[in-house]
Coordinates of C-alpha atoms and ligand atoms in Angstrom, one line a residue:
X14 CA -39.8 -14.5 22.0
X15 CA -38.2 -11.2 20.4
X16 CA -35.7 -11.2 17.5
X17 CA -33.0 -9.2 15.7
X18 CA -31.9 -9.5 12.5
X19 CA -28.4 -8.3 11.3
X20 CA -28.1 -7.8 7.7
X21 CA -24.3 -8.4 6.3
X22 CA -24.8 -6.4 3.0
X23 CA -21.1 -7.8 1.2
X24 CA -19.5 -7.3 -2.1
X25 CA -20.9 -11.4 -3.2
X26 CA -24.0 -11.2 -1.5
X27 CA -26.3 -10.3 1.4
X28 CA -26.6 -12.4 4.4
X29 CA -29.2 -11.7 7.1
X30 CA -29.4 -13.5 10.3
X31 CA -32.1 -14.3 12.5
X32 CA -30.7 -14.1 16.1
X33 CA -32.9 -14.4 19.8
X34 CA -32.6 -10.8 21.5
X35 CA -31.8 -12.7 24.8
X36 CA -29.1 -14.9 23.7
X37 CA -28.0 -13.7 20.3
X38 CA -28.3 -17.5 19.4
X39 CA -28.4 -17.4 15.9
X40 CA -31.6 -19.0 14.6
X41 CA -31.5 -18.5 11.0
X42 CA -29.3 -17.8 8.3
X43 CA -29.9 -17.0 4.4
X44 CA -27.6 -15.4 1.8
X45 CA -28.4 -14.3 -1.7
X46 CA -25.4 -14.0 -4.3
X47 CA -26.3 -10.9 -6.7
X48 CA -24.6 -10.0 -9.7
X49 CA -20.8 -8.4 -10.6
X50 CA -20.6 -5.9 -13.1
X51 CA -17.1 -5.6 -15.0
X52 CA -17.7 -2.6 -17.8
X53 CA -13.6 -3.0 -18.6
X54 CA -10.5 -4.4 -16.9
X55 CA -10.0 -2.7 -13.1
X56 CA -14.0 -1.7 -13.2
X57 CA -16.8 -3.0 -11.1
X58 CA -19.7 -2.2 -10.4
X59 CA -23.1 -3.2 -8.8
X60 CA -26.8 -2.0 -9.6
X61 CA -28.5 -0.7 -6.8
X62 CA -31.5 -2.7 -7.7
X63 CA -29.8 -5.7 -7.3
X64 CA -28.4 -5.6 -4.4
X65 CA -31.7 -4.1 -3.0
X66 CA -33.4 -7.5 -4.2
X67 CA -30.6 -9.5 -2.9
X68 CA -31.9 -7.8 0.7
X69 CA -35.5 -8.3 0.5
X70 CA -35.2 -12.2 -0.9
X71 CA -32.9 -12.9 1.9
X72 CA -35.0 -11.7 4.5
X73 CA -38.3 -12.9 2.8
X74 CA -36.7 -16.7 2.9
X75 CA -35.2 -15.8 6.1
X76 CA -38.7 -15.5 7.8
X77 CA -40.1 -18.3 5.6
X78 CA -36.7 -20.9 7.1
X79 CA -37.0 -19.7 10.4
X80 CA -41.2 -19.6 10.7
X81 CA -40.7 -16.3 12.4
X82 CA -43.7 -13.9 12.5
X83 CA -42.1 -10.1 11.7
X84 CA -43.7 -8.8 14.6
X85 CA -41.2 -10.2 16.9
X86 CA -38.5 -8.5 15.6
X87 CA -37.6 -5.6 18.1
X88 CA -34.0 -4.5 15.9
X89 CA -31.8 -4.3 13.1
X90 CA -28.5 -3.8 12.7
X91 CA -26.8 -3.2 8.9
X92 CA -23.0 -3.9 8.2
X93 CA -21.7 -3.5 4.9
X94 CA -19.1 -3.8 2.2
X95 CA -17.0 -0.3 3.2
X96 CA -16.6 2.4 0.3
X97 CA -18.6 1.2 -2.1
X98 CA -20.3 4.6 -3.6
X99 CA -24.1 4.7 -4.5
X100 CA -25.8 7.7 -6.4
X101 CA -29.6 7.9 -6.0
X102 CA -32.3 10.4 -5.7
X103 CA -34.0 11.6 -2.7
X104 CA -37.1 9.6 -3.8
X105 CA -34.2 6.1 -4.0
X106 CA -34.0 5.9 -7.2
X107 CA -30.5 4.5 -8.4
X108 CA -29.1 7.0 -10.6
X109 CA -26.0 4.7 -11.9
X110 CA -24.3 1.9 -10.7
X111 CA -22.4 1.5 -7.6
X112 CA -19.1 1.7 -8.1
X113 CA -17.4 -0.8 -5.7
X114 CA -14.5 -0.6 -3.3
X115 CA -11.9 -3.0 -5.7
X116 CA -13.0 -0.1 -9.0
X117 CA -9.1 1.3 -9.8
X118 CA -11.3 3.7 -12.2
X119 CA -10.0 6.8 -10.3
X120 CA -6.3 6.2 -10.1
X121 CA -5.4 8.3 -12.1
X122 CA -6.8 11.3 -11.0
X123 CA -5.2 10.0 -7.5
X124 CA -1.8 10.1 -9.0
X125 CA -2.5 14.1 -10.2
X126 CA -3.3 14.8 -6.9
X127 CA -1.8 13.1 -4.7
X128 CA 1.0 15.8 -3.9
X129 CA -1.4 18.3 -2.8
X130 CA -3.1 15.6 -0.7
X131 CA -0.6 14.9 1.3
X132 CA -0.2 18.3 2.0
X133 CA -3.8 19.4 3.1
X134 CA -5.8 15.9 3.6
X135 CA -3.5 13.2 4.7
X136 CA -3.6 14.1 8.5
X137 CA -7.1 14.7 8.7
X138 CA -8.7 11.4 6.8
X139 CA -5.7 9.0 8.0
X140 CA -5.8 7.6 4.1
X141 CA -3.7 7.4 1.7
X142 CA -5.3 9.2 -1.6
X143 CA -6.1 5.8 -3.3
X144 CA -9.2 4.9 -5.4
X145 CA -10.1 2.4 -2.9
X146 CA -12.0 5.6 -0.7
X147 CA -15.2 6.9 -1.8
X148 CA -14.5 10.2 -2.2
X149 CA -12.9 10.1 -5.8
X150 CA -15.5 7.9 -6.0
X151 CA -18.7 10.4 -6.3
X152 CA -16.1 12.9 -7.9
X153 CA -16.0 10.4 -10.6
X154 CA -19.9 10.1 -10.7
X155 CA -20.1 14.2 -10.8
X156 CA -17.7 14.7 -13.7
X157 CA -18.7 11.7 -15.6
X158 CA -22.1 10.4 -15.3
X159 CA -25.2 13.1 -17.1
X160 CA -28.2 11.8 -14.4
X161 CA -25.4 12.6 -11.6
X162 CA -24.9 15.9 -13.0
X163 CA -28.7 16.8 -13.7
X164 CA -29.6 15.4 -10.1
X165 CA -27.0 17.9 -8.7
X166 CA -27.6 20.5 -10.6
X167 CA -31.8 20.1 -9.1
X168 CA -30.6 19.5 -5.6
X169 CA -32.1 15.9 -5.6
X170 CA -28.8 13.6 -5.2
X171 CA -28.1 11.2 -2.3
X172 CA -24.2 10.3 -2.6
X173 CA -23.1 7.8 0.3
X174 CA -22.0 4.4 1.0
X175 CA -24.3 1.1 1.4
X176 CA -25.3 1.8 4.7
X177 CA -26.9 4.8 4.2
X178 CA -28.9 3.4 0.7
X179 CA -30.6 0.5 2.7
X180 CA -31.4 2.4 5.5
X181 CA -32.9 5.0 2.8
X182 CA -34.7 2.0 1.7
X183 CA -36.2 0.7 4.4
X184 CA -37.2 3.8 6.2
X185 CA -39.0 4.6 2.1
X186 CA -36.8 7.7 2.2
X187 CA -37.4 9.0 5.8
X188 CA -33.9 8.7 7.0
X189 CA -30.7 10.3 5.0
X190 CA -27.9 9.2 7.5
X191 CA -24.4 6.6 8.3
X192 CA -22.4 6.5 11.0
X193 CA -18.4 7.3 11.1
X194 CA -17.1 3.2 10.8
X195 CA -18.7 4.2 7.1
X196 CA -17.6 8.1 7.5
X197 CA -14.3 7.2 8.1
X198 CA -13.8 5.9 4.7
X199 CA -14.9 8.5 2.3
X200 CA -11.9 10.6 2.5
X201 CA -14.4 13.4 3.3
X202 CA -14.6 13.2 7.0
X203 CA -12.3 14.5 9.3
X204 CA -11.2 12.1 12.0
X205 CA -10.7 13.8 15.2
X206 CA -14.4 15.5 14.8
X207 CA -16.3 13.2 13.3
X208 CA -17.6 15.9 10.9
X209 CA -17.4 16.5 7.2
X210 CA -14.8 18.4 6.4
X211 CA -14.8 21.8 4.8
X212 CA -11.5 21.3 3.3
X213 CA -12.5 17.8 2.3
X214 CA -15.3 18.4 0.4
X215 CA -13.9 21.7 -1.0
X216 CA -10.6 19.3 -1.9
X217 CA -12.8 16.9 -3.6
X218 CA -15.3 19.4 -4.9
X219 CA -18.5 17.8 -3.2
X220 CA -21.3 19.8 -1.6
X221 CA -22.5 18.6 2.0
X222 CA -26.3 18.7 0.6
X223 CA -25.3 15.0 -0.8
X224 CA -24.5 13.7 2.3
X225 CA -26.4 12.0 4.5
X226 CA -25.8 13.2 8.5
X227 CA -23.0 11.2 10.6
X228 CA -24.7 10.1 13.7
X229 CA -23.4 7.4 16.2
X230 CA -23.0 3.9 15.2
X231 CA -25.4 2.7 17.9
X232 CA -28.5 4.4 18.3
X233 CA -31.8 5.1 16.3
X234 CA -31.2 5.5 12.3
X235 CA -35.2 5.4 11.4
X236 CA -37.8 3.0 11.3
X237 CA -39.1 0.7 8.8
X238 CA -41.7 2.2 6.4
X239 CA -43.5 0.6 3.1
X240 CA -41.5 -2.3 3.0
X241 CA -43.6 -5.1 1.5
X242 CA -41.7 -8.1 3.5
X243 CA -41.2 -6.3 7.1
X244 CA -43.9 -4.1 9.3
X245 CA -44.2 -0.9 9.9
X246 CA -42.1 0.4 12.6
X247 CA -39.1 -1.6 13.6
X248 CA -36.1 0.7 14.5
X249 CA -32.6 0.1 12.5
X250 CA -30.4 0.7 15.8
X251 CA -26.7 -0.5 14.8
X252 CA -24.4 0.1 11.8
X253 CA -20.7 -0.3 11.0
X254 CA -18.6 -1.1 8.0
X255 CA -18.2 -5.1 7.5
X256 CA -14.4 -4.8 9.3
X257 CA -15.3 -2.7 12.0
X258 CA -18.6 -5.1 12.4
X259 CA -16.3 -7.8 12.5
X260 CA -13.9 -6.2 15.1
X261 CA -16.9 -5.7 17.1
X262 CA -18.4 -8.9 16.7
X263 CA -14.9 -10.4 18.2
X264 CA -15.6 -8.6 21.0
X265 CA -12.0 -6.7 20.6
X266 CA -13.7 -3.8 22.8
X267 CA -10.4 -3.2 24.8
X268 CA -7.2 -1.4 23.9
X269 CA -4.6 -3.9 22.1
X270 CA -7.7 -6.0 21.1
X271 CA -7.1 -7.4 17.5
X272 CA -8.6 -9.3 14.7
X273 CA -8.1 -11.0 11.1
X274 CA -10.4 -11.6 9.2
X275 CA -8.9 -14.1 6.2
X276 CA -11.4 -14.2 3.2
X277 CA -10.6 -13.8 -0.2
X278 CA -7.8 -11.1 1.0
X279 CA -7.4 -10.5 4.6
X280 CA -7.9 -7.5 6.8
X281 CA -6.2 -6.9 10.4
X282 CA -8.0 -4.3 12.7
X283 CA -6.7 -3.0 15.7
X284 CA -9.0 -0.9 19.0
X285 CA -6.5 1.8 20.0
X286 CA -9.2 2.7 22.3
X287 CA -10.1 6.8 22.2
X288 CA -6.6 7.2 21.1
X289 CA -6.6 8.6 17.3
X290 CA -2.9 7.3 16.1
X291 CA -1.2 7.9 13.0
X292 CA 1.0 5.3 12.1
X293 CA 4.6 5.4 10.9
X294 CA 4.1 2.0 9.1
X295 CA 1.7 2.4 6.1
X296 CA -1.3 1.1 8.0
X297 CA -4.1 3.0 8.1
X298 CA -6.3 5.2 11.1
X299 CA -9.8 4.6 11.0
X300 CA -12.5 4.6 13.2
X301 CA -13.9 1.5 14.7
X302 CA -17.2 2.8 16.2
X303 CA -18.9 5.8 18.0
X304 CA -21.2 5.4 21.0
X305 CA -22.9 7.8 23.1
X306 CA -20.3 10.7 21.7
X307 CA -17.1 8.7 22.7
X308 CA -15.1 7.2 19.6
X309 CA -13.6 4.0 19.5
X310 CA -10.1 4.4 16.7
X311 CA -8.3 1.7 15.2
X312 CA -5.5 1.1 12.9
X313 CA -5.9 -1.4 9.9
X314 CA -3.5 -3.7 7.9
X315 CA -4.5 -5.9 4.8
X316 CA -3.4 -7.8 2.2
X317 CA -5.2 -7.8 -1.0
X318 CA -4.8 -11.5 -0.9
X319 CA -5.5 -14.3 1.5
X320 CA -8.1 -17.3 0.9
X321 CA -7.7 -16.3 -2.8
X322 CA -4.1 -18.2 -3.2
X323 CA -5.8 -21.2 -2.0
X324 CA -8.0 -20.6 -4.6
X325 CA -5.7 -20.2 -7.5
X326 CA -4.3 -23.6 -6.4
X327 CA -7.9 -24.8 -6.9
X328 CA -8.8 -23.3 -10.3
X329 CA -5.8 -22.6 -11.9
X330 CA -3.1 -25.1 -10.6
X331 CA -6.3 -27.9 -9.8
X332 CA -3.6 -29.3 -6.6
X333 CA -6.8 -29.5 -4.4
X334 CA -10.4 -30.0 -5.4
X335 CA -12.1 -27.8 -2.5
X336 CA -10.3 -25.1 -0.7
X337 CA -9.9 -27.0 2.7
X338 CA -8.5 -29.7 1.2
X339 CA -4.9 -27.4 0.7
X340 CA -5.0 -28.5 4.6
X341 CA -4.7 -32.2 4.3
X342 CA -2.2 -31.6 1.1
X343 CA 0.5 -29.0 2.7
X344 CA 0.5 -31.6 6.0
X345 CA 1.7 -33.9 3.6
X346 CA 5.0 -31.6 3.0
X347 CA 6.1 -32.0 7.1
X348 CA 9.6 -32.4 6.2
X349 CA 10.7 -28.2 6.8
X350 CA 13.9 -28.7 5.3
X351 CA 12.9 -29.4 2.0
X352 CA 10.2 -26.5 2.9
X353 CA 13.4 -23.9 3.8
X354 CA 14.6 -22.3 0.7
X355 CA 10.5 -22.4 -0.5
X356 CA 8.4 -18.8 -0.8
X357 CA 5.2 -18.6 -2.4
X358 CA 4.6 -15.0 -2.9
X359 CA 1.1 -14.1 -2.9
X360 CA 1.2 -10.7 -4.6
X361 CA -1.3 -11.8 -7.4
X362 CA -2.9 -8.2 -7.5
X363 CA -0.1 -6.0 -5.7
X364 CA 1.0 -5.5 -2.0
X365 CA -0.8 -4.0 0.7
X366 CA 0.3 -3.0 4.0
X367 CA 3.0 -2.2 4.9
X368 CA 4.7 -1.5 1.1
X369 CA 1.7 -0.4 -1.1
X370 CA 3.0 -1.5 -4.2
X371 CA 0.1 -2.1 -6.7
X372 CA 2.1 -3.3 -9.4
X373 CA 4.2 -6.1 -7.7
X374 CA 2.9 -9.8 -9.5
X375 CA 3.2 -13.1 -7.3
X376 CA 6.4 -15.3 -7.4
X377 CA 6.9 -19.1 -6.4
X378 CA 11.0 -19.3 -5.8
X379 CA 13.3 -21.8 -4.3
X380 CA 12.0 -24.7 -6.2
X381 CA 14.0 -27.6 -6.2
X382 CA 13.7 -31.1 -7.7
X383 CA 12.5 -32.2 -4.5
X384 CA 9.6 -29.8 -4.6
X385 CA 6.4 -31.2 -5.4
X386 CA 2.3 -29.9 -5.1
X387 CA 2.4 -30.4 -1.3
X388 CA 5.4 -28.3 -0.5
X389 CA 3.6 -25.8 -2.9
X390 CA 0.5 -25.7 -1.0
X391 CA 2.3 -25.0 2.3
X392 CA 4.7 -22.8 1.0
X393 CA 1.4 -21.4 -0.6
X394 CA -0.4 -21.0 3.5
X395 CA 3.1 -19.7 5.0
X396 CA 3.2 -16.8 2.1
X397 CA -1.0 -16.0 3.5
X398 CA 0.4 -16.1 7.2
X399 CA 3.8 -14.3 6.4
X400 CA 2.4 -11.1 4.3
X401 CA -0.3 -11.0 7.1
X402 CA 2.4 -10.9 9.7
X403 CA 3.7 -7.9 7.6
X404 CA 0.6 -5.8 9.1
X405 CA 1.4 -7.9 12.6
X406 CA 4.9 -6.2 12.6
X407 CA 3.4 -2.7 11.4
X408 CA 1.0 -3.2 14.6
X409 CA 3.9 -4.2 16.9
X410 CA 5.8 -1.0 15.5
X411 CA 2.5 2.0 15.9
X412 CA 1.5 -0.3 19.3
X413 CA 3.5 -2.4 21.3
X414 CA 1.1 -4.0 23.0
X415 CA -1.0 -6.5 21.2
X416 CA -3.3 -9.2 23.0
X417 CA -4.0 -12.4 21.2
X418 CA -5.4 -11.9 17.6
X419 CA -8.6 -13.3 16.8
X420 CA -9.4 -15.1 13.8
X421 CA -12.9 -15.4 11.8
X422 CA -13.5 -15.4 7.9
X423 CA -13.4 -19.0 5.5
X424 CA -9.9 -19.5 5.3
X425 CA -9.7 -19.3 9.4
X426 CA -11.1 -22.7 9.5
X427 CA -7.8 -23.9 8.5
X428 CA -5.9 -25.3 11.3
X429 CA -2.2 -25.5 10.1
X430 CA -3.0 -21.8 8.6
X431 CA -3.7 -20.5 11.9
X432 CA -0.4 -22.3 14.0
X433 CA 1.7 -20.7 11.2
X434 CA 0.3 -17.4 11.6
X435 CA 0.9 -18.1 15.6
X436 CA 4.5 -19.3 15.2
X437 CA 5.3 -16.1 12.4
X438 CA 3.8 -13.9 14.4
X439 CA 5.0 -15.3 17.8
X440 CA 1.2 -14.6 18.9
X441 CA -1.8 -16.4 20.2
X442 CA -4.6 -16.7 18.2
X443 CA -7.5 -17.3 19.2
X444 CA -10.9 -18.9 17.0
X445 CA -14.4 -18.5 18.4
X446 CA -17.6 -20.6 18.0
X447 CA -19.5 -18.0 16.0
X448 CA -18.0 -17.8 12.6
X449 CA -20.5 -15.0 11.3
X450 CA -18.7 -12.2 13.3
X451 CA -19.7 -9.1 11.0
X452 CA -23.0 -9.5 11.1
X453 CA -22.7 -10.7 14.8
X454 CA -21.0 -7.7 15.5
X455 CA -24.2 -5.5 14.5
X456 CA -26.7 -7.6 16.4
X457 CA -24.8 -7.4 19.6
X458 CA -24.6 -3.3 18.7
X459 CA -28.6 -3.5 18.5
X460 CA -28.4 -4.6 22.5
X461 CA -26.0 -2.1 23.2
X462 CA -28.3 0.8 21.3
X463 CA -31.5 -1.0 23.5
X464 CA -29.6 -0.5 26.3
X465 CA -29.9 -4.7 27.7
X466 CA -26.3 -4.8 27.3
X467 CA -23.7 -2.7 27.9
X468 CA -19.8 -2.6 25.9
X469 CA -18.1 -4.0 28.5
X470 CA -20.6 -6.6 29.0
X471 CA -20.3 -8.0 25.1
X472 CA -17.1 -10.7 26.1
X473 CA -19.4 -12.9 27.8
X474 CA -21.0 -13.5 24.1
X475 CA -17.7 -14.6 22.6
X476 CA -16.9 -18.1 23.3
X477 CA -13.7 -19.9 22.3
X478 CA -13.3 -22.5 19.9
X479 CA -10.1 -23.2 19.8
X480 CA -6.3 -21.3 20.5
X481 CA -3.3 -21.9 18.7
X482 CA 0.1 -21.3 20.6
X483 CA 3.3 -19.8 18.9
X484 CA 5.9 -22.6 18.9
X485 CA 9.1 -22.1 19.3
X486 CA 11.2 -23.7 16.2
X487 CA 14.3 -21.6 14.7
X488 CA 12.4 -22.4 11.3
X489 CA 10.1 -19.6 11.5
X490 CA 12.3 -16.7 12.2
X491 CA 15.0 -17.7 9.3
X492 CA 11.9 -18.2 6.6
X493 CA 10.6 -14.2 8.0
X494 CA 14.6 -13.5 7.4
X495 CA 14.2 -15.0 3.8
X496 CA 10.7 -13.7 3.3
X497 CA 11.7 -9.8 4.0
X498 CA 15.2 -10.4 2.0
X499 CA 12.9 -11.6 -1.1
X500 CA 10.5 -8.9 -0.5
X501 CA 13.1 -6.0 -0.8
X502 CA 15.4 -7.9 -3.5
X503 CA 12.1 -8.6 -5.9
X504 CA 9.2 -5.4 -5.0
X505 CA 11.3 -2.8 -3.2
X506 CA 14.6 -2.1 -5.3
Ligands
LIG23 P1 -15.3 -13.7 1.3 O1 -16.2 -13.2 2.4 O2 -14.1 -12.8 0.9 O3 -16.0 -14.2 0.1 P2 -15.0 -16.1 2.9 O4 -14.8 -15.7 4.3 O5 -16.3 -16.8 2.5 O6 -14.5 -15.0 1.9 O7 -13.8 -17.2 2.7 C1 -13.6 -17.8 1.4 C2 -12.1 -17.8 1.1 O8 -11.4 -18.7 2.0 C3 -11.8 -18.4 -0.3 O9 -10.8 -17.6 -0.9 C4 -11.4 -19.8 0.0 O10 -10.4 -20.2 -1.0 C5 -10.7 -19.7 1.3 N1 -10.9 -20.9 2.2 C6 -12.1 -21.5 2.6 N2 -11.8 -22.6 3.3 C7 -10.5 -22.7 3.5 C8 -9.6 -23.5 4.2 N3 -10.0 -24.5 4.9 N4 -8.2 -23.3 4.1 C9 -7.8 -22.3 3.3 N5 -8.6 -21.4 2.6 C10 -9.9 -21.6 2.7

């Protein structure tokens, strides 16, 4: 028997999987939570240490579950929470915190510059100058932290994302490198070449002797080296970020090929094949993976909430116990006219795509005395579905031609979630078996690197679980007419 293991390094925790190399059955699963750091509102941060400990104890109680002997394992693929920005030396020792992806710390050095940006950058990252990317990021860490500075100044700084900090790890230093799924959301890369970019890094004011090389996102990043819980000498063959992983995973390897992912918020990614497109929508061009020299693009949509609204319900409003049991509660409300003049806006920390607007607050309107903690809770799933649909119409806009839309993440598991999505988005949507599509997605990149699969081959791993239909009922399109008239009346005027 030969095994892989994928290793889902996310902003909660670090899940590795044990998977067969034949059938990419999954054999074992183990996550470790580590710890948030919030120095002040809008900041958070993670120590490098931790989440390097959060990696080793789930793959040391991997093995130990699974009574696998570390010898069999022929690959490892990393995916990992995107734009989270480490600083370490060359020897891997963590010179400050992370800072993560949700940090605002930067924004408003994004607001000084953001004219200029748009002028010289825009076009070549495909981002908008936000402090979401990594590159104000490590500007930040340069102008603000003394052990940054010092490690600059002695040429001995490593600035990247995750990826590249666990590969660092594992290979004890031997390896310096990412792949352009990561690359793609520094702000420092340029798109069409793949490369760093001169004007980037002069923009941003960050030497290339931080960064680690771009190579392709399938193929040979190092080999393991001095770690205590794995031998010597297993290759790390596949990396992409968590969303591209997840596209991946879904199998969404053709042109038109999309999926959502709906966890805490929600994020829509969509394979415009070798086609790099800018959109006219607010949604933004990535890349979704390299291989043997040809690049994969994709556009992206989210919404900085999704599963979270159920859990406000949860905690705050305590209308459900667990989160799947908003399911059971919002069937309760199955009389729609009651439900008509009902919108549950779930703006709690802004708007994503398609408006951007980071200060917009969440609003429950249209209450009447009929309205009661089931009609909430639906309400409460249609406002999830309906801002998602807002990236599903940006989509429609940049790319007319969408196949069905493939669903994975916690809140996916929710039945009447996913029909409303179908029925507001008048698409299918389709749910596979295998749930743990991210890290999925860098196993099956780990045969592809190997060479025992090929790209086109990877459908035949995806198998359905179930597919939801749009329905045709004249409620949906007058609540989309009432959701966009709210939308501009209350965040756009
Ligand atoms: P993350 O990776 O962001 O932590 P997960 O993919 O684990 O998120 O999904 C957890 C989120 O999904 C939580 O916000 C939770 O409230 C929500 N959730 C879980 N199960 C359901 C369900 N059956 N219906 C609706 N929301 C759900």
């Amino acid at each position: 028997m030969s095994y892989l293991i994928a290793i889902d390094q996310g902003t909660t925790g670090t899940t590795s999987l044990l998977l067969d190399a034949k059938t990419l059955e999954i054999k074992a699963k183990n996550k470790q939570d580590y710890r948030q750091i919030y120095p002040k509102p809008g900041l958070v941060e993670h120590d490098l240490n931790d989440i390097w400990k959060s990696v080793e104890d789930s793959l040391d109680k991997l093995f130990h579950e699974a009574k696998v002997n570390p010898k069999q394992i022929i690959a490892i693929g990393i995916t990992n929470q995107r734009e989270t920005t480490c600083a370490y030396t060359k020897s891997g020792k963590p010179l400050t915190h992370a800072i993560v992806w949700q940090d605002r710390r930067t924004a408003a050095y994004c607001d000084e510059r953001r004219a200029d940006y748009e002028k010289h950058c825009r076009e070549k990252t495909g981002l908008p100058l936000d402090p979401y990317f990594s590159g104000t990021k490590m500007r930040w860490m340069l102008d603000h932290v003394e052990a940054v500075k010092d490690a600059a100044d002695k040429n001995d700084l490593c600035l990247s994302t995750i990826d590249t900090f666990l590969v660092h790890k594992l290979t004890n230093g031997a390896s310096f490198v990412t792949e352009p799924s990561n690359a793609s959301r520094t702000m420092l890369m340029n798109l069409a070449t793949q490369k760093w970019d001169t004007g980037l890094l002069s923009f941003f004011g960050i030497s290339k002797d931080f960064l680690p090389e771009v190579k392709d996102s399938f193929t040979e990043f190092g080999k393991t080296k001095n770690v205590h819980f794995l031998p010597d000498g297993i290759p790390i063959l596949s990396i992409l970020g968590d969303q591209q992983a997840a596209l991946f995973g879904q199998a969404c390897i053709n042109v038109g090929d999309l999926k959502s992912t709906y966890g805490t918020g929600a994020f829509l990614v969509l394979n415009t094949g070798t086609e790099l497109i800018r959109s006219k929508t607010g949604l933004l061009s990535t890349i979704a993976y390299t291989h043997q020299g040809k690049t994969i693009f994709a556009l992206e949509g989210s919404a900085y909430i999704a599963g979270a609204a159920v859990q406000w319900l949860r905690d705050n409003l305590k209308s459900i116990i667990t989160s799947p049991e908003v399911e059971t509660l919002a069937n309760k409300a199955s009389d729609l006219d009651q439900m008509k003049p009902l919108l549950f806006m779930p703006f709690f920390t802004g708007i994503g795509t398609p408006y951007w607007n980071s200060d917009a607050k969440a609003a429950i309107i249209g209450i009447t005395r009929g309205t009661d903690n089931s009609h909430i809770a639906r309400a409460c799933l249609e406002g999830i579905a309906l801002s998602l649909n807002d990236s599903v119409s940006s989509f429609k806009k940049d790319f007319p031609n969408l196949n069905a839309i493939k669903v994975d993440g916690g809140a996916a598991a929710n039945d009447l979630l996913m029909q409303m999505q179908a029925n507001f988005s008048d698409q299918k949507i389709l749910r596979p078996k295998v749930i743990d599509t991210t890290a999925y997605g860098v196993a099956m990149g780990c045969l592809v690197a190997l060479g025992k699969i090929t790209i086109e081959e990877m459908p035949k791993f995806w198998k359905l679980e179930k597919e939801f239909n749009p329905e045709k009922n004249s409620y949906y399109p007058e609540k989309k007419k009432l959701w966009d008239n709210t939308i501009a009346k209350l965040y756009l005027s």
